Short mmCIF file of C-alpha atoms in Angstrom, two decimals:
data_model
loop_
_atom_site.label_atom_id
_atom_site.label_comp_id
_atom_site.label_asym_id
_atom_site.label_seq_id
_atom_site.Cartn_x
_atom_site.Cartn_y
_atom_site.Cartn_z
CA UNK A 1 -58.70 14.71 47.38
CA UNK A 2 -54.73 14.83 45.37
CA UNK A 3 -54.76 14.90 42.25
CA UNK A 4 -55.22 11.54 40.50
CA UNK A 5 -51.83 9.59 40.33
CA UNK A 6 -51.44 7.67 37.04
CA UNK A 7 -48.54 4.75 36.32
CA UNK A 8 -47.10 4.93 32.09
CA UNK A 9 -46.79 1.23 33.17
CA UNK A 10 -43.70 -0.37 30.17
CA UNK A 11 -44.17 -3.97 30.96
CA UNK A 12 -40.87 -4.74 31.80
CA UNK A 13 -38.34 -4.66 35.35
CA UNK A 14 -37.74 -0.80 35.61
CA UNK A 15 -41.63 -0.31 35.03
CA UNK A 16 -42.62 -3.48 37.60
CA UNK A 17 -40.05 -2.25 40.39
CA UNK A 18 -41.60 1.02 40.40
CA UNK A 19 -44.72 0.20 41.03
CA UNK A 20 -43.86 -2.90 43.95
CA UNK A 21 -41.82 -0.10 45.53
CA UNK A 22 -44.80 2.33 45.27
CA UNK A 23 -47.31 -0.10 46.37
CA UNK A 24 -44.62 -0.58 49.46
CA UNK A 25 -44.81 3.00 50.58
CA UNK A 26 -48.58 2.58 50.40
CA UNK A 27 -48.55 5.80 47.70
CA UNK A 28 -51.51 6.69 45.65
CA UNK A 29 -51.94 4.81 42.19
CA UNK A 30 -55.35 5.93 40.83
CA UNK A 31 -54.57 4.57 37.18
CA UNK A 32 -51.67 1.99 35.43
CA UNK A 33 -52.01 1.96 31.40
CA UNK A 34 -49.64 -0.29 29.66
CA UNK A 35 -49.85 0.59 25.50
CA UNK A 36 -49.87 -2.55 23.32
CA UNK A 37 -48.30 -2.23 20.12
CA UNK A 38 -49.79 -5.53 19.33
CA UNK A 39 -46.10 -6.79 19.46
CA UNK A 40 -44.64 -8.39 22.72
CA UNK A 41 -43.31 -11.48 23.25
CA UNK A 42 -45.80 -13.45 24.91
CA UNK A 43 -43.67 -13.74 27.98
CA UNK A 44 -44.97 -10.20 28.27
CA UNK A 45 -48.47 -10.22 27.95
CA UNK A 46 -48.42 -13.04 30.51
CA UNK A 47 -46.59 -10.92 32.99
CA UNK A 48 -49.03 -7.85 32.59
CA UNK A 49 -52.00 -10.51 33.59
CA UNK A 50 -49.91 -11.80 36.31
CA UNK A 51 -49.14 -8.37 38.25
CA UNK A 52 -52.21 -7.34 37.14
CA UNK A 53 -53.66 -9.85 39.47
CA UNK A 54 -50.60 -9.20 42.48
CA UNK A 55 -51.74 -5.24 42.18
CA UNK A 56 -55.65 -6.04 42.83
CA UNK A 57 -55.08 -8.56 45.56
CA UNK A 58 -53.54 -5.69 47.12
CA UNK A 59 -56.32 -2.86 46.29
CA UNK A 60 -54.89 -1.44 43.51
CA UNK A 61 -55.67 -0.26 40.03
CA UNK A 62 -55.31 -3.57 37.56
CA UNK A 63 -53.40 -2.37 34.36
CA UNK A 64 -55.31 -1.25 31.80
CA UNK A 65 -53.77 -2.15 28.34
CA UNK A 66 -54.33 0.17 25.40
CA UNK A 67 -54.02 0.77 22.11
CA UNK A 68 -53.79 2.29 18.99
CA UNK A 69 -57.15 2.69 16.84
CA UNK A 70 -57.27 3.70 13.06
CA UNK A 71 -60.85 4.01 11.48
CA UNK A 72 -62.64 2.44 14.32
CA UNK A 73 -60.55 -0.79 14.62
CA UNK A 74 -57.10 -1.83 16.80
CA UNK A 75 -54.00 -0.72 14.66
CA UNK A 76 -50.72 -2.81 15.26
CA UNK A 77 -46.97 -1.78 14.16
CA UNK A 78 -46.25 -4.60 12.54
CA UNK A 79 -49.91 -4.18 10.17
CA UNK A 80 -48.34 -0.54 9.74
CA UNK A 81 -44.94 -1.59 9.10
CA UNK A 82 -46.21 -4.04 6.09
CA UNK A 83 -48.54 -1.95 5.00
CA UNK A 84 -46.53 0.55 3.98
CA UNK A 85 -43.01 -1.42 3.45
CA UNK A 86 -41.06 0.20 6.31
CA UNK A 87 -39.12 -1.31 9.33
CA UNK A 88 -40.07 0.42 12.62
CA UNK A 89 -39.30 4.39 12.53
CA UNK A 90 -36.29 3.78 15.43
CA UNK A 91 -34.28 2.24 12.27
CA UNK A 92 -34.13 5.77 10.68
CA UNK A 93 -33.25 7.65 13.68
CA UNK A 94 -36.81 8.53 14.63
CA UNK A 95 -39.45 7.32 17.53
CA UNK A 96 -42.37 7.75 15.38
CA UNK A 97 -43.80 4.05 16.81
CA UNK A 98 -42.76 4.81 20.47
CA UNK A 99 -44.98 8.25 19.96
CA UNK A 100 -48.02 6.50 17.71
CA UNK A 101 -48.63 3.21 19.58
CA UNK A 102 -47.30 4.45 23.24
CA UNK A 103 -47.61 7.69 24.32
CA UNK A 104 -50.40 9.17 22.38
CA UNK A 105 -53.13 5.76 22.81
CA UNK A 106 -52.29 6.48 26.91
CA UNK A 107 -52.76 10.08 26.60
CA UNK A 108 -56.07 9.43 24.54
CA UNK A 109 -57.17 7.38 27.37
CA UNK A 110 -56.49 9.75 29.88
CA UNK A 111 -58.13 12.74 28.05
CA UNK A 112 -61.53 10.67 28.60
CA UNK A 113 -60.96 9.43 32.12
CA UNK A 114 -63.03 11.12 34.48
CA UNK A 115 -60.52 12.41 37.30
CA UNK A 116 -58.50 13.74 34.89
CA UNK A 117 -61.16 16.17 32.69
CA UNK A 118 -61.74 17.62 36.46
CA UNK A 119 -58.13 17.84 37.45
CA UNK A 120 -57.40 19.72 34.01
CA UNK A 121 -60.44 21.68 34.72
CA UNK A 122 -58.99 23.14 37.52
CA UNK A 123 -56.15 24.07 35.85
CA UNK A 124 -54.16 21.27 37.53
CA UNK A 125 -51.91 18.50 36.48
CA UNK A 126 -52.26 14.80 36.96
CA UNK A 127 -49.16 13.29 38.63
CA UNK A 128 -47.76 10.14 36.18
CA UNK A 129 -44.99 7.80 37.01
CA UNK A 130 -42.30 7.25 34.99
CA UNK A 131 -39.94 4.29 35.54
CA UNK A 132 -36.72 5.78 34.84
CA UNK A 133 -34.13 3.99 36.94
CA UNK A 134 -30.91 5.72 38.50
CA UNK A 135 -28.44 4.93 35.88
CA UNK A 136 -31.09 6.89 33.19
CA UNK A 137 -31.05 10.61 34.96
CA UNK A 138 -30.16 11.74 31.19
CA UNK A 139 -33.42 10.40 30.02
CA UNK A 140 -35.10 12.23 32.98
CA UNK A 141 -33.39 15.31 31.99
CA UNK A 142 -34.16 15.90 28.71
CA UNK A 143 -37.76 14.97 29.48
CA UNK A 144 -37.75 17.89 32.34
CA UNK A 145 -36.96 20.35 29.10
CA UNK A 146 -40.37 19.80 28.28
CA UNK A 147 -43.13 22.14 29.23
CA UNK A 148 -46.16 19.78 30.11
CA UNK A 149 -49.43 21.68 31.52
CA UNK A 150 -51.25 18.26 31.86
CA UNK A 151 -48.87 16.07 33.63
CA UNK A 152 -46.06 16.26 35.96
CA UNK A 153 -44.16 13.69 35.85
CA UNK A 154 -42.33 11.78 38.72
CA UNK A 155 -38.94 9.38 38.47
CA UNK A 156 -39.15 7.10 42.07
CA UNK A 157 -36.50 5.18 40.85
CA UNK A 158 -34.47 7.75 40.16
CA UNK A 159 -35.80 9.45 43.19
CA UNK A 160 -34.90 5.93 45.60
CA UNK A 161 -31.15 5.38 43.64
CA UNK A 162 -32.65 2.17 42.22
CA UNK A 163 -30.71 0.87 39.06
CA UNK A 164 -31.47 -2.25 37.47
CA UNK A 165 -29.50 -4.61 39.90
CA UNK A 166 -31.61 -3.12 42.87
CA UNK A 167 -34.84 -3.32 40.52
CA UNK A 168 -33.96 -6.93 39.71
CA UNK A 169 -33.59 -7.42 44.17
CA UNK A 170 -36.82 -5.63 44.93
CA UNK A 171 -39.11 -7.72 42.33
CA UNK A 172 -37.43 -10.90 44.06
CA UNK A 173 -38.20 -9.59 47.79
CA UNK A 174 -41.80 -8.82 47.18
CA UNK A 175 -41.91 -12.56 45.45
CA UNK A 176 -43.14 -11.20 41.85
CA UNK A 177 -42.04 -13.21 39.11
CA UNK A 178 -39.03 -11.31 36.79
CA UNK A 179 -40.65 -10.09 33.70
CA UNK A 180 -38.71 -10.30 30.24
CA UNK A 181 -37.92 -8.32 27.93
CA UNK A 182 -40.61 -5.63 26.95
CA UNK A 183 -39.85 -4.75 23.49
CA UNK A 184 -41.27 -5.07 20.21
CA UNK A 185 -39.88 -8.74 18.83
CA UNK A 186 -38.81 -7.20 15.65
CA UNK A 187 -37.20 -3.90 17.36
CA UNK A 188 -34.08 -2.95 15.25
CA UNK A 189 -32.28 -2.21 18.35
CA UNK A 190 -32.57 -5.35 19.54
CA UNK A 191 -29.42 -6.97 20.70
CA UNK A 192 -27.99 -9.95 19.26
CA UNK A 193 -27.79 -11.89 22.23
CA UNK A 194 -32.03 -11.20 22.79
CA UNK A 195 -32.62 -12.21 18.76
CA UNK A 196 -31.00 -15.20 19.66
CA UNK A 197 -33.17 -15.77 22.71
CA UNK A 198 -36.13 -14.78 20.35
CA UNK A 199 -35.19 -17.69 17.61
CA UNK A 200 -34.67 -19.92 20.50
CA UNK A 201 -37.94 -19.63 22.03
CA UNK A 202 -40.41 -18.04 19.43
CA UNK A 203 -39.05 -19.01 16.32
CA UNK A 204 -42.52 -18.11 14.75
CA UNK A 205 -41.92 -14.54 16.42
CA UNK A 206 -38.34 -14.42 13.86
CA UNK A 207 -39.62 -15.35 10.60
CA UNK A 208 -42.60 -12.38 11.43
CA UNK A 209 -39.80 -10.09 11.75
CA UNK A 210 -37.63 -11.36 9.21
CA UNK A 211 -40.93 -10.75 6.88
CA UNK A 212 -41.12 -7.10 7.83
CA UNK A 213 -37.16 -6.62 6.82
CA UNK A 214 -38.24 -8.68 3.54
CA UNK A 215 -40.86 -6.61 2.95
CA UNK A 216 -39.18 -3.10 3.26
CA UNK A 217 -36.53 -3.91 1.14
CA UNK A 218 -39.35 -2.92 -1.51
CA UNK A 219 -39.10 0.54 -1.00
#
C-alpha cells in the first residue's frame, strides 16, 4: 500500500482544479481537509458541500472541514481579532492567522489520523497536495527551502502548467460549478473591487468587518 495521499484542500479555483484534475488521472486521494477560520463568505461554505458531494459520487474522500479549538471549544479569527483589538496578523506583515486557523488545525488532524501515525512510524512521509498553480512557482520555491520529515509536498498544477485561466477551463469541462472567492471577508488584502462585491452581496458580512477595524483602533 503508498503512502496515504492527503489534499490541504483552500476552498477556492486553484484548490478545486487540482483536485478535478487529480480525480481525472484516477490518482490516489486518501484525505481532503479544508480549515475553517469561521470566516468565508457563504458562497464558500456552499461550494465545499457541493464538491464535497461531486468527490463522493465519484469514490472519493468528502472534505473534511476543520478547525481551530481553544479550551475545548471552536475558536474563530474574527472572536480572536475582537478579543484582543487587532485586525488579522497579514495587516502587520505577518501570517500568524494563515499559521493558527490553517495549517496547524490540518496538521492536528493529521497527527491523529490513523494512516498517518503508521506512515510516520515507518519513518515515512505522507504525500499532501498543494494547489499552487503555474504562475506561483515562487511560492513553491520558497516552500521547497523547508525541511519537512512528515510531508512531502506535491504542486500538480504547477507540475501540469495550469494557471488560473486553464484552472477556470478545467472546472467548466468537468461541469463543477466556479467557486468564489476563498478568503476571509474582512482580509486586509482584500481588493477593492472584491469589498465592493462583498457590500454588494453581504452587506451584513461589511459592517462585521468594519467592526473589527473599529474595534482595533483601541489599541
Amino acid at each position: 500500500m503508498s503512502n496515504p495521499h492527503i489534499v490541504a484542500f483552500g476552498g477556492g479555483v486553484d484548490s478545486t482544479a487540482m483536485v478535478i484534475g487529480l480525480v481525472n488521472r484516477k490518482q490516489p486521494i486518501d484525505l481532503i481537509l479544508f480549515a475553517d477560520t469561521g470566516a468565508e463568505r457563504p458562497e464558500t461554505y456552499k461550494h465545499i458541500e457541493y464538491f464535497s458531494k461531486w468527490l463522493k459520487d465519484r469514490n472519493y474522500p468528502e472534505i473534511i472541514v476543520v478547525r481551530k479549538i481553544k479550551d475545548e471549544k471552536i475558536r474563530t479569527l474574527e472572536e480572536e481579532c475582537l478579543e484582543i483589538n487587532s485586525l488579522p496578523s497579514i495587516a502587520y506583515g505577518f501570517k500568524r492567522c494563515s499559521d493558527h486557523y490553517k495549517i496547524r488545525p490540518q496538521h492536528k488532524f493529521i497527527k491523529s489520523w490513523q494512516p498517518a501515525i503508521d506512515t510516520w512510524a515507518k519513518g515515512e512521509k505522507c504525500i499532501k497536495y498543494i494547489g499552487y498553480d503555474a504562475g506561483e512557482t515562487r511560492r513553491m520555491e520558497n516552500a521547497l527551502k523547508r525541511v519537512d520529515n512528515m510531508y512531502e509536498n506535491k504542486y500538480p498544477l504547477i507540475e501540469w502548467g495550469w494557471e488560473r485561466e486553464e484552472c477556470i477551463e478545467e472546472i467548466k469541462k468537468a461541469g463543477v460549478e466556479l467557486p468564489g472567492k476563498s478568503a476571509c471577508f474582512f482580509c486586509p488584502s482584500s481588493r477593492p473591487k472584491e469589498i465592493i462585491d462583498l457590500y454588494e452581496k453581504h452587506p451584513d458580512l461589511i459592517e462585521r468587518a468594519l467592526n473589527i477595524e473599529k474595534n482595533a483602533e483601541l489599541t
